[in-house]
XYZ file of C-alpha atoms in Angstrom:
645
model
C -24.442 -38.743 -5.754
C -23.637 -37.115 -2.237
C -27.002 -38.771 -0.937
C -25.650 -42.100 -2.401
C -22.202 -41.554 -1.019
C -23.662 -40.675 2.951
C -25.841 -43.946 2.568
C -22.619 -45.917 1.530
C -24.070 -47.265 -1.787
C -21.056 -46.609 -3.735
C -20.247 -50.071 -4.528
C -23.645 -49.801 -6.024
C -22.979 -46.895 -8.015
C -19.853 -48.795 -9.277
C -21.114 -51.966 -10.249
C -24.824 -51.206 -11.439
C -24.780 -54.635 -13.078
C -24.976 -56.562 -9.923
C -27.793 -59.036 -9.512
C -30.255 -59.613 -6.669
C -28.166 -62.715 -5.451
C -25.260 -60.762 -5.188
C -26.780 -58.259 -2.908
C -28.334 -60.890 -0.904
C -25.200 -62.564 -0.276
C -23.463 -59.148 0.763
C -26.512 -58.440 3.049
C -26.530 -61.945 4.926
C -22.933 -61.700 5.464
C -23.448 -57.954 6.880
C -26.283 -59.389 9.229
C -23.551 -61.706 10.681
C -21.860 -58.471 12.004
C -18.945 -58.540 9.574
C -18.262 -55.812 7.189
C -17.950 -56.755 3.506
C -15.728 -54.267 2.950
C -12.138 -54.540 3.393
C -9.153 -52.148 4.306
C -8.554 -51.270 0.732
C -11.960 -50.895 -0.339
C -12.464 -48.645 2.690
C -9.642 -46.535 1.552
C -11.066 -46.150 -2.073
C -14.067 -45.175 -0.905
C -12.905 -42.646 1.497
C -10.274 -41.278 -1.359
C -13.385 -41.460 -3.922
C -15.237 -39.165 -1.165
C -12.633 -36.877 -0.838
C -11.991 -36.505 -4.509
C -15.779 -35.703 -4.989
C -15.707 -33.141 -2.264
C -12.538 -31.465 -4.163
C -14.708 -31.477 -7.464
C -17.494 -29.895 -5.997
C -15.918 -27.487 -4.040
C -13.766 -26.310 -7.277
C -17.222 -26.222 -9.412
C -18.638 -23.994 -6.841
C -15.360 -21.878 -7.032
C -15.608 -21.668 -10.753
C -19.454 -21.066 -10.656
C -19.244 -18.298 -8.044
C -16.246 -16.460 -9.869
C -18.047 -16.700 -13.153
C -21.356 -15.380 -11.693
C -22.192 -12.847 -8.680
C -23.768 -14.743 -5.926
C -22.912 -12.783 -2.815
C -25.716 -11.635 -0.600
C -26.936 -8.392 -1.772
C -27.338 -5.464 0.806
C -30.359 -4.089 -0.643
C -32.404 -3.587 -4.072
C -29.829 -1.488 -5.634
C -27.116 -3.975 -4.952
C -29.117 -6.892 -6.019
C -29.896 -5.146 -9.352
C -26.040 -4.358 -9.860
C -25.331 -8.179 -8.793
C -27.774 -9.181 -11.273
C -26.575 -7.060 -14.357
C -23.163 -8.256 -13.471
C -24.265 -12.122 -13.928
C -26.005 -11.415 -17.073
C -23.092 -9.746 -18.320
C -20.432 -12.307 -17.358
C -22.870 -15.325 -18.498
C -23.114 -13.565 -21.955
C -19.474 -12.533 -22.223
C -18.427 -16.254 -21.217
C -20.966 -17.742 -23.759
C -19.581 -15.480 -26.726
C -15.813 -16.604 -25.607
C -16.884 -20.276 -25.725
C -18.464 -20.186 -28.916
C -15.347 -18.748 -30.320
C -12.855 -20.664 -28.234
C -14.456 -24.106 -28.457
C -14.178 -24.679 -32.051
C -10.471 -23.394 -32.125
C -9.224 -25.570 -29.454
C -11.218 -28.664 -30.858
C -9.433 -27.872 -34.596
C -6.146 -27.993 -32.929
C -6.611 -31.136 -31.028
C -8.665 -33.326 -33.813
C -8.860 -31.457 -36.947
C -11.869 -30.732 -38.813
C -13.856 -33.495 -36.860
C -12.656 -31.560 -33.568
C -13.845 -28.230 -34.849
C -17.278 -29.494 -35.516
C -17.485 -30.726 -32.057
C -15.965 -27.852 -30.402
C -18.643 -25.846 -32.692
C -21.537 -28.072 -31.039
C -20.196 -27.768 -27.392
C -19.685 -23.950 -28.228
C -23.097 -23.132 -29.426
C -24.369 -25.128 -26.124
C -22.322 -23.280 -23.890
C -23.349 -19.741 -25.899
C -26.985 -20.701 -25.133
C -26.688 -22.172 -21.469
C -24.310 -19.435 -19.905
C -26.240 -16.405 -20.944
C -29.521 -18.398 -19.543
C -28.098 -19.123 -16.427
C -26.730 -16.023 -15.972
C -29.917 -14.263 -16.541
C -31.641 -16.629 -14.097
C -28.770 -16.030 -11.328
C -29.462 -12.248 -11.860
C -33.075 -12.413 -11.495
C -32.814 -14.530 -8.281
C -30.145 -11.911 -7.165
C -32.745 -8.901 -7.902
C -35.418 -11.016 -5.861
C -32.785 -11.321 -3.017
C -32.086 -7.745 -2.940
C -35.510 -6.640 -2.846
C -36.289 -8.664 -0.037
C -33.493 -7.552 2.081
C -34.193 -3.877 1.059
C -36.636 -3.490 4.318
C -33.668 -5.179 6.338
C -31.268 -2.517 4.988
C -33.752 0.365 5.750
C -33.985 -0.651 9.386
C -30.560 -1.468 9.911
C -29.494 1.828 8.403
C -31.436 3.806 10.457
C -30.349 2.213 13.929
C -26.783 3.023 12.605
C -25.675 -0.143 11.637
C -22.978 -0.794 8.952
C -22.968 -3.296 6.159
C -19.724 -5.770 6.537
C -18.530 -6.586 2.953
C -16.924 -9.575 4.104
C -19.585 -10.981 6.401
C -21.924 -9.845 3.998
C -24.122 -8.928 7.079
C -25.440 -5.916 9.085
C -23.267 -4.954 11.959
C -22.811 -2.645 14.502
C -19.436 -0.739 14.440
C -17.744 0.261 17.739
C -14.638 2.715 17.508
C -13.161 1.278 20.350
C -13.381 -2.155 19.428
C -11.589 -1.541 15.861
C -8.922 -0.062 17.881
C -8.553 -3.116 20.086
C -8.587 -5.498 17.074
C -5.841 -3.209 14.980
C -3.738 -3.780 18.491
C -4.136 -7.412 18.078
C -3.353 -7.441 14.137
C -0.307 -5.479 15.266
C 0.823 -8.183 17.695
C 0.153 -10.714 14.798
C 2.611 -8.734 12.639
C 5.374 -8.291 15.049
C 5.226 -11.897 15.697
C 5.311 -12.962 12.107
C 8.573 -10.537 11.942
C 9.880 -12.819 14.930
C 9.075 -16.186 13.483
C 10.305 -14.661 9.897
C 13.454 -13.704 11.666
C 14.053 -16.730 13.850
C 12.673 -19.096 10.958
C 16.546 -20.246 10.255
C 18.897 -20.753 13.232
C 21.775 -18.995 11.278
C 20.476 -16.594 8.619
C 23.131 -15.264 6.131
C 24.634 -11.917 6.991
C 27.301 -9.670 5.505
C 29.294 -9.803 8.977
C 28.944 -11.931 12.040
C 31.267 -10.155 14.409
C 28.425 -8.653 16.587
C 26.423 -11.856 16.769
C 29.983 -13.502 17.871
C 30.521 -10.993 20.759
C 27.368 -11.637 21.976
C 27.255 -15.265 21.651
C 24.329 -15.623 19.534
C 22.642 -16.692 16.200
C 22.284 -14.605 13.281
C 18.523 -15.632 13.454
C 18.182 -14.349 17.190
C 15.094 -12.356 18.243
C 15.161 -9.115 19.863
C 14.530 -10.573 23.088
C 17.240 -13.162 22.676
C 19.642 -10.850 21.889
C 19.017 -8.738 25.022
C 19.429 -11.970 27.130
C 22.740 -12.636 25.321
C 23.794 -9.150 26.147
C 23.005 -9.146 29.845
C 24.830 -12.868 30.385
C 28.146 -11.758 28.341
C 27.970 -8.184 30.043
C 28.211 -10.153 33.316
C 31.369 -11.871 32.100
C 33.397 -8.756 30.881
C 32.238 -5.841 32.901
C 35.268 -4.382 34.472
C 34.117 -4.422 38.044
C 33.757 -8.235 37.665
C 37.283 -8.462 35.978
C 39.703 -6.268 37.616
C 42.636 -8.020 36.646
C 41.885 -7.839 33.033
C 43.302 -4.661 31.439
C 41.146 -4.889 28.545
C 38.090 -5.201 30.090
C 36.990 -1.733 29.045
C 37.620 -2.466 25.799
C 35.737 -5.508 25.567
C 32.671 -4.108 27.432
C 32.657 -1.313 24.915
C 32.588 -3.581 21.894
C 29.773 -5.583 23.663
C 27.709 -2.423 24.000
C 28.451 -1.259 20.326
C 26.988 -4.624 19.188
C 24.180 -4.849 21.377
C 23.354 -0.926 20.329
C 23.318 -1.992 16.832
C 21.668 -5.318 17.159
C 18.927 -4.206 19.140
C 17.879 -1.473 17.015
C 15.864 -2.800 13.951
C 17.195 -0.508 11.301
C 20.896 -0.657 12.508
C 20.548 -4.343 12.742
C 18.795 -4.502 9.167
C 22.017 -2.275 7.775
C 24.431 -4.250 9.332
C 22.875 -7.453 8.405
C 23.055 -6.273 4.879
C 26.495 -4.173 4.810
C 28.257 -5.163 7.951
C 30.934 -2.731 9.393
C 34.176 -3.191 7.010
C 32.532 -2.902 3.571
C 33.897 0.003 1.693
C 30.619 1.306 0.808
C 29.142 0.523 4.511
C 28.735 4.144 5.097
C 27.289 5.301 2.153
C 25.092 2.054 2.005
C 23.812 2.253 5.694
C 22.832 5.646 5.367
C 20.625 4.950 1.940
C 19.293 2.118 4.242
C 18.056 4.531 7.041
C 17.001 7.350 4.561
C 12.920 7.608 5.187
C 11.176 8.821 1.918
C 8.249 10.005 4.177
C 10.549 13.210 5.355
C 11.084 14.004 1.464
C 7.325 13.882 0.882
C 6.581 15.910 4.056
C 8.740 18.511 3.034
C 7.494 18.816 -0.538
C 3.864 18.601 0.670
C 3.622 18.523 4.241
C 2.523 20.588 6.887
C 2.595 19.360 10.168
C -0.402 21.452 10.829
C -2.574 19.256 8.716
C -0.855 16.208 9.665
C -3.627 15.025 12.253
C -6.158 15.616 9.374
C -4.644 13.473 6.774
C -1.845 11.209 8.294
C 0.907 9.783 6.368
C -0.002 10.287 2.969
C -0.197 7.144 0.453
C 2.083 8.393 -2.115
C 4.740 8.444 0.861
C 3.601 4.964 2.098
C 4.436 3.490 -1.485
C 7.694 5.096 -1.866
C 8.735 3.611 1.654
C 7.560 0.135 0.792
C 9.057 0.359 -3.033
C 12.631 1.692 -1.132
C 12.394 -1.433 1.333
C 11.699 -3.852 -1.540
C 14.414 -2.782 -3.474
C 16.755 -3.252 -0.562
C 15.416 -6.673 0.076
C 15.954 -7.980 -3.618
C 19.125 -6.279 -3.443
C 20.126 -8.538 -0.679
C 18.490 -11.783 -2.173
C 20.509 -11.240 -5.009
C 23.310 -10.888 -3.182
C 22.644 -14.036 -1.133
C 21.838 -15.874 -4.452
C 25.349 -14.676 -5.983
C 27.569 -15.561 -3.113
C 25.719 -19.128 -2.202
C 24.625 -21.844 -4.768
C 23.551 -24.178 -2.259
C 20.114 -25.417 -3.233
C 18.914 -25.335 0.776
C 20.140 -21.959 0.977
C 18.227 -20.488 -1.991
C 15.206 -22.424 -1.099
C 15.579 -20.877 2.534
C 15.520 -17.131 0.973
C 12.912 -17.958 -1.286
C 10.878 -18.976 1.959
C 11.828 -16.056 3.822
C 10.902 -13.774 0.662
C 7.284 -15.377 0.768
C 6.988 -14.761 4.278
C 8.085 -11.175 4.277
C 5.660 -10.273 1.410
C 2.865 -11.742 3.115
C 4.095 -9.844 6.226
C 4.580 -6.326 4.304
C 0.977 -6.703 2.849
C -0.543 -7.170 6.336
C 1.926 -4.184 7.522
C 0.462 -1.870 4.504
C -3.353 -2.833 5.608
C -2.260 -2.077 9.208
C -0.688 1.366 8.607
C -3.931 2.457 6.493
C -6.122 1.570 9.517
C -4.075 2.647 12.192
C -3.723 5.992 9.580
C -7.606 6.049 9.660
C -8.084 5.269 13.339
C -5.479 8.034 14.198
C -7.593 10.607 12.211
C -11.075 9.359 13.836
C -10.098 9.854 17.166
C -8.263 13.101 16.514
C -11.412 14.213 14.761
C -13.608 12.914 18.002
C -11.267 15.046 20.359
C -11.470 18.171 18.100
C -15.133 18.220 17.652
C -16.004 17.268 21.477
C -16.322 21.200 22.424
C -19.536 21.430 19.999
C -20.946 18.450 21.530
C -20.496 19.904 24.901
C -22.426 22.989 23.834
C -19.619 25.361 23.064
C -20.949 25.721 19.488
C -19.839 29.589 19.015
C -16.404 29.122 20.309
C -15.969 25.773 18.173
C -16.931 27.778 14.805
C -14.405 30.295 15.884
C -11.744 28.145 16.624
C -11.973 26.524 13.172
C -11.597 29.945 11.317
C -8.488 30.494 13.385
C -7.176 27.025 12.506
C -7.983 27.568 8.842
C -6.171 30.947 8.610
C -3.460 29.603 10.664
C -3.119 26.096 8.077
C -3.238 28.574 5.231
C 0.124 30.240 6.194
C 2.255 26.496 5.734
C 3.226 25.164 2.588
C 0.323 24.234 0.317
C -1.791 25.315 3.225
C -4.746 26.626 1.007
C -4.673 23.411 -1.229
C -4.806 21.261 1.908
C -7.697 22.999 3.241
C -9.628 22.838 0.082
C -9.251 19.063 -0.230
C -10.161 18.191 3.404
C -12.702 20.707 3.871
C -14.584 19.477 0.781
C -14.428 15.599 1.821
C -15.577 16.457 5.409
C -18.312 18.601 4.093
C -19.739 16.001 1.795
C -19.790 13.319 3.929
C -21.139 14.923 6.875
C -23.788 16.221 4.445
C -24.418 12.523 3.255
C -24.998 11.184 6.568
C -27.275 13.807 7.858
C -29.116 13.916 4.584
C -29.965 10.163 4.674
C -31.209 10.384 8.279
C -32.999 13.677 8.481
C -34.182 14.691 4.703
C -37.389 12.983 3.482
C -36.663 10.167 1.748
C -33.075 10.850 1.953
C -33.088 13.477 -0.837
C -30.434 15.637 0.612
C -28.095 12.232 1.221
C -28.519 11.076 -2.349
C -27.778 14.475 -3.489
C -24.591 14.561 -1.778
C -23.616 11.180 -2.727
C -23.810 12.574 -6.271
C -21.765 15.524 -5.762
C -19.298 12.595 -3.856
C -19.509 10.498 -7.187
C -18.832 13.548 -9.414
C -15.963 14.740 -7.311
C -14.297 11.173 -7.669
C -14.619 11.168 -11.430
C -13.008 14.650 -11.563
C -10.284 13.582 -9.588
C -9.745 10.386 -11.504
C -9.889 12.249 -14.721
C -7.600 14.699 -13.495
C -4.981 12.067 -12.228
C -5.289 10.487 -16.010
C -4.983 13.812 -17.546
C -2.041 15.225 -15.402
C -0.287 11.444 -15.464
C -0.532 11.817 -19.427
C 0.982 15.338 -19.555
C 3.883 14.152 -16.555
C 4.524 11.069 -19.076
C 4.878 13.577 -21.979
C 7.109 16.078 -20.153
C 9.393 13.164 -18.763
C 9.700 11.805 -22.161
C 10.490 14.775 -23.784
C 13.031 15.490 -21.010
C 14.500 12.164 -21.563
C 14.888 12.674 -25.206
C 17.059 15.461 -24.615
C 19.421 13.874 -22.370
C 19.944 11.119 -24.496
C 20.572 13.791 -27.519
C 22.971 15.429 -25.095
C 24.907 12.461 -24.335
C 24.967 11.464 -28.242
C 26.749 14.526 -29.020
C 29.434 14.302 -26.420
C 30.037 10.483 -27.552
C 32.435 11.679 -30.792
C 35.858 13.755 -29.848
C 36.074 17.442 -31.167
C 38.792 19.642 -31.539
C 38.523 23.486 -29.887
C 36.585 24.716 -33.299
C 34.401 22.228 -33.590
C 35.849 20.007 -36.228
C 36.327 16.041 -35.912
C 39.777 15.064 -35.148
C 40.727 12.644 -38.046
C 43.874 11.026 -36.274
C 46.591 11.896 -33.768
C 48.967 13.323 -36.736
C 46.697 15.831 -37.444
C 46.486 16.987 -33.530
C 50.063 17.126 -33.130
C 50.569 18.790 -36.564
C 48.086 21.550 -35.633
C 49.677 21.963 -32.262
C 46.363 21.416 -30.517
C 47.305 18.889 -27.563
C 45.137 16.226 -26.468
C 44.476 18.171 -23.319
C 42.702 21.005 -25.128
C 40.966 18.297 -27.068
C 39.647 17.196 -23.671
C 39.399 20.260 -22.358
C 36.701 20.973 -25.099
C 35.177 17.506 -24.452
C 34.635 18.621 -20.849
C 33.098 21.987 -21.411
C 30.792 20.397 -24.121
C 29.669 17.712 -21.330
C 29.267 20.520 -18.990
C 26.994 22.570 -21.190
C 24.935 19.468 -22.180
C 24.455 18.222 -18.628
C 23.121 21.905 -17.986
C 20.811 21.960 -20.868
C 19.060 18.193 -19.697
C 19.133 19.818 -16.390
C 16.974 22.601 -17.322
C 14.718 20.072 -19.608
C 14.142 18.163 -16.715
C 13.684 21.230 -14.216
C 10.407 22.039 -16.796
C 8.706 18.705 -16.209
C 8.677 19.638 -12.643
C 5.248 21.355 -12.626
C 3.430 18.466 -14.520
C 4.964 15.438 -11.912
C 3.848 17.881 -9.010
C 0.607 18.342 -10.503
C 0.046 14.633 -10.644
C 1.578 13.840 -7.172
C -1.084 16.716 -5.885
C -3.803 15.133 -8.120
C -2.703 11.600 -6.558
C -2.934 13.352 -2.953
C -6.447 14.774 -3.125
C -8.206 11.316 -4.118
C -5.811 9.727 -1.177
C -7.301 12.380 1.047
C -10.737 11.688 -0.170
C -10.802 8.286 0.395
C -9.225 8.125 3.613
C -11.679 10.726 4.993
C -14.831 9.183 3.764
C -13.940 6.005 5.994
C -12.746 8.099 8.638
C -16.226 10.026 8.822
C -17.826 6.253 8.468
C -15.988 5.260 11.728
C -17.333 8.651 13.365
C -20.800 8.591 12.420
C -21.653 4.750 12.320
C -20.018 4.528 15.994
C -22.278 2.288 18.045
C -20.475 3.184 21.465
C -22.780 6.647 21.419
C -26.210 7.325 20.807
C -27.650 8.241 17.278
C -28.445 11.660 18.591
C -24.654 12.236 19.482
C -23.611 10.938 16.051
C -25.780 13.522 14.623
C -23.862 15.919 16.463
C -20.610 14.630 15.234
C -21.693 14.997 11.850
C -23.013 18.579 12.518
C -19.651 19.356 13.901
C -17.356 17.793 10.977
C -19.868 19.643 8.724
C -19.339 23.002 10.071
C -15.287 22.157 10.535
C -15.281 21.103 6.701
C -17.138 24.191 5.424
C -14.856 26.982 7.057
C -11.547 24.928 5.981
C -13.236 24.697 2.288
C -14.324 28.276 2.402
C -11.008 29.573 3.728
C -8.973 27.385 1.313
C -10.904 28.303 -1.814
C -10.788 31.923 -0.674
C -6.760 32.042 -0.777
C -6.402 29.609 -3.583
C -8.204 32.364 -5.583
C -5.451 34.986 -4.541
C -2.586 32.695 -4.881
C -3.164 31.455 -8.542
C 0.307 30.393 -9.825
C 2.361 31.306 -6.503
C 4.165 28.571 -5.338
C 4.005 26.082 -8.321
C 6.833 27.892 -10.830
C 9.543 25.980 -11.639
C 11.999 27.972 -9.344
C 9.702 27.069 -6.141
C 9.316 23.542 -6.762
C 12.983 23.278 -7.387
C 14.030 25.127 -4.238
C 11.577 22.819 -2.311
C 12.966 19.425 -3.983
C 16.700 20.389 -2.929
C 15.685 21.306 0.662
C 13.690 18.132 0.602
C 16.525 16.246 -0.579
C 18.661 17.580 1.990
C 16.460 17.517 5.023
C 16.224 13.915 4.112
C 19.811 13.183 4.163
C 19.901 15.371 7.506
C 17.734 13.532 9.475
C 19.150 10.252 8.045
C 21.884 11.367 9.546
C 20.488 11.882 13.230
C 20.272 15.764 12.788
C 17.136 17.442 14.034
C 15.495 19.945 11.385
C 11.962 21.611 12.110
C 9.643 22.726 9.731
C 10.561 26.465 10.189
C 14.187 25.271 9.270
C 12.883 23.942 5.910
C 10.793 26.900 5.173
C 13.624 29.326 5.912
C 15.863 27.035 3.514
C 13.379 26.927 0.646
C 12.978 30.802 0.549
C 16.971 31.304 0.906
C 17.366 28.455 -2.181
C 14.570 30.259 -4.280
C 16.179 33.597 -3.836
C 19.704 32.281 -4.482
C 18.229 30.759 -7.608
C 16.869 33.622 -8.939
C 20.120 35.594 -8.591
C 21.950 33.253 -10.169
C 20.007 33.165 -13.222
C 19.880 36.732 -13.284
C 23.518 37.016 -13.337
C 23.879 34.632 -16.160
C 21.367 36.372 -17.931
C 23.703 39.338 -17.579
C 26.631 37.664 -18.804
């Protein structure tokens, strides 16, 4: 069909009953140098070609989504792809066998049922057979690609999942590409900000002071400030008694609008809102501060970067704030154009957030990779004994921090396995040691996933139990009771008994306080389960991140293969040292720091630190650790006093 189109025989296909005289007449006319096709015919022909291309593309997309047709890396990848194709074809055939008769019966009754049954039977046979054929072809392609995979892997090349080919990876080039990606994200933010000449904001006062639009970019705001500052500067306006005040107001407007966070808060809440201070404070809260206090130690930050759980919390808070602002805009403006513009900006923001999330993770991996590259450089320079001694000293120092032993075990185990896998595939016979290390990695990953599942169930159960306790406590205080705990029948009974409304309300307040205290205690009981779940997620996140980090270090084509091997050896030494120290200290600290009092104290200090930093205060890690100790001691003392009473 496509060949016929290219030869220009569409008219022949559409009119197969034309006789020889018709064709003779057309050819004769064409020989005179005039086309037999009118403008309308040419338009129809082009449209048919476009429709056919779209149908072919759609059919190709459906086929590729149904069967695994991507180029396999090697024989194992080809076998995996082939099995997937067979499974998908069999499943699709079974679904078609059931769905086609049902759909036919709904459309045309009994006749449609049998027609659908015939179609379903044909599909049930054709689709599995197609899956087997595609699977066999994928296995063949994988076997053919195996020698290339062996050579490329030996040369230190890396398989590109998107391009489906072997490429040389360069660490510095990756950093350059990431810098370019950051520029694209920033430009997208600017285009989103300037997509509307005047976007909807809570208060336009500062924008009017600068004589600029609410959709102005940061550079436009800067230019507007300099322009307006020349006009109202006290030196330029010696006769204006209000020049100082105008200049200060202009400076305040520029200081707010030039800071992205302050501008975002101002756009949402303005400066005259009753809740502006609280809302602005909430907008500047950084959830990563909370998680850094809960789990973090500045000593391990270069090895793990910003934890995934903190990044997710940050994005969730920003998304919730954006949704709240969009809802306020929709409630306050019924104009269709404004609503459509808000929807467009929402789509642009979501796309930008996805890119930003990918950028943050890649940046995290590259930062760790460059840190490790510098950290192991003494080993590459020949200072092997000094390097190992420095690793031991660093491990002991990290162990003194909060959750230091847990971090050491997770980081060390991940680094050690990644190095063993790389060295094993390159140094051992048939890569036996590499396969052994890979098997350990898979077993560890399966164990981490199972732990996340089990701790998730435990945390959900504890949370559900606490919720029920809170719900029960609320139900108990819904009905007013008197001091003796008897239900008050009516107001006359209250007056006759001499108990005033105040005493009844006082009893109710006491009950509310008691029930709230009980609910808080139940919630505290669930804290260890929640913390255990969070740590299980953190361990998996650290393992996955360090896997990509080590791959970047060990496949960096910017250095010779011998130097890559030395990098792996140094990382193995560092990982083993961290893991050994971490396991040794963990065994001596079983249960320490994971009790309810410690977790509660750390959570309280994490909240206080987050709020303090949101207000611009400086809080060091030593300050937080000291506060945690004091909070825990106060809680224990208070609990002992309550028991004595």
